[in-house]
XYZ file of C-alpha atoms in Angstrom:
109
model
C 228.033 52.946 101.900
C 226.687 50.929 105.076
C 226.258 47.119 104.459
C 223.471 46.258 106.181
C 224.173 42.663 104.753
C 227.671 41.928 105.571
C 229.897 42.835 108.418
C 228.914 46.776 109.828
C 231.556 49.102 108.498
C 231.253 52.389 107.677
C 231.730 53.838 103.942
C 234.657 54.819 102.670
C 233.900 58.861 103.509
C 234.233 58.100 106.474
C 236.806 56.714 108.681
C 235.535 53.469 110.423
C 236.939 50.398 108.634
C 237.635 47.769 109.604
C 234.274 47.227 110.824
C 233.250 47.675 114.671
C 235.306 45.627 116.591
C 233.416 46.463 119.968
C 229.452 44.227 120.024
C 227.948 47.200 121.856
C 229.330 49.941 119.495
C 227.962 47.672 116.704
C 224.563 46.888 118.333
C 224.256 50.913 118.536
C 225.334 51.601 115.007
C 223.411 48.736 113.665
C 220.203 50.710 115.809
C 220.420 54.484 114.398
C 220.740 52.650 110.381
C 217.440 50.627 110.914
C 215.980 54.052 111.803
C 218.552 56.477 109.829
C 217.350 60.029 109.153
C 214.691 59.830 112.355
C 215.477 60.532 115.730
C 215.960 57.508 118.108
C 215.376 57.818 122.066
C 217.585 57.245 124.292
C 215.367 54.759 126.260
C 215.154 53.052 122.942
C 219.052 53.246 122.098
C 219.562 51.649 125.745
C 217.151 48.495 125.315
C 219.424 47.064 122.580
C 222.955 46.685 123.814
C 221.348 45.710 127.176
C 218.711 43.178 126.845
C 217.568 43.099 130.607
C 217.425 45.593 132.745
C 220.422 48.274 131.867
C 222.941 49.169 134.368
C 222.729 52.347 136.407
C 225.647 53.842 134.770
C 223.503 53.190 131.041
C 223.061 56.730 129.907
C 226.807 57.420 130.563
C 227.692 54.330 128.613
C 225.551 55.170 125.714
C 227.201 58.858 125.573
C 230.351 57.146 125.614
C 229.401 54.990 122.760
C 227.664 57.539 120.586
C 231.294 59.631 120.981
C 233.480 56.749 120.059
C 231.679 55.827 117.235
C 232.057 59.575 116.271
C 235.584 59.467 116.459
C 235.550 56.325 114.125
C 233.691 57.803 111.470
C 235.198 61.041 111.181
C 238.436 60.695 113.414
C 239.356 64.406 112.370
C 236.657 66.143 113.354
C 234.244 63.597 115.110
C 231.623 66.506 115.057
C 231.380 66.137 111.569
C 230.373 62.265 111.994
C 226.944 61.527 110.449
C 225.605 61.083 114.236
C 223.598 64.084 115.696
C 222.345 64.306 119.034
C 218.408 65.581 118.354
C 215.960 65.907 121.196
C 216.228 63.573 123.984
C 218.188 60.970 121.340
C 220.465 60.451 118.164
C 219.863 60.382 114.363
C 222.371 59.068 111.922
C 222.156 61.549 109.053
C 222.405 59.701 105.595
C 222.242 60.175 102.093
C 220.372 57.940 99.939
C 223.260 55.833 98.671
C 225.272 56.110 102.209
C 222.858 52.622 103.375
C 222.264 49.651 100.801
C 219.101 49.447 102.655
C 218.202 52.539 101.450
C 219.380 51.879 98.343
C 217.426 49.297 98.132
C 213.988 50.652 99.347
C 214.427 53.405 97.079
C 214.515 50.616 94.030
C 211.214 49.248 94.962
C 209.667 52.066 95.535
């Protein structure tokens, strides 16, 4: 399960623990929970890890980003990692019970 509460890790299906080490990996993952199972832009991805203007090179970082966190989630076959590309963005695929946000809407629903 993601911890939305406590330091971002990963659950224990997949690979990334201990949590992100890297701000900007974390800022990203922390991005696709708050909007898990929808697709998130690109432009959208890029305002958060770069609170001004981004860099030229922004779209390659972000790729870069999106991969490595791939690799920590599922370092044996990062295209099984709950991160899709869809459209002109990313989605992080989750189950109910993978997000204790989730979890948690679901309860008070």
């Amino acid at each position: 399960m993601f911890h939305a509460r406590r330091p971002v890790g990963a659950p224990h299906r997949w690979r990334a623990r201990p949590p992100l080490q890297r701000r900007k990996h974390r800022q990203l993952l922390v991005t696709l929970l708050l909007k898990s199972n929808a697709s998130v832009s690109t432009d959208h991805l890029m305002e958060s890890p770069w609170e001004a203007a981004p860099p030229p090179s922004a779209e390659q970082n972000l790729k870069t980003y999106v991969h490595t966190l791939r690799k920590l989630l599922s370092p044996d076959d990062p295209r099984s990692a709950p991160i899709k590309t869809h459209g002109t963005g990313y989605l992080i695929a989750l189950e109910p019970d993978d997000l204790d946000l989730l979890v948690f809407q679901d309860l008070v629903r």
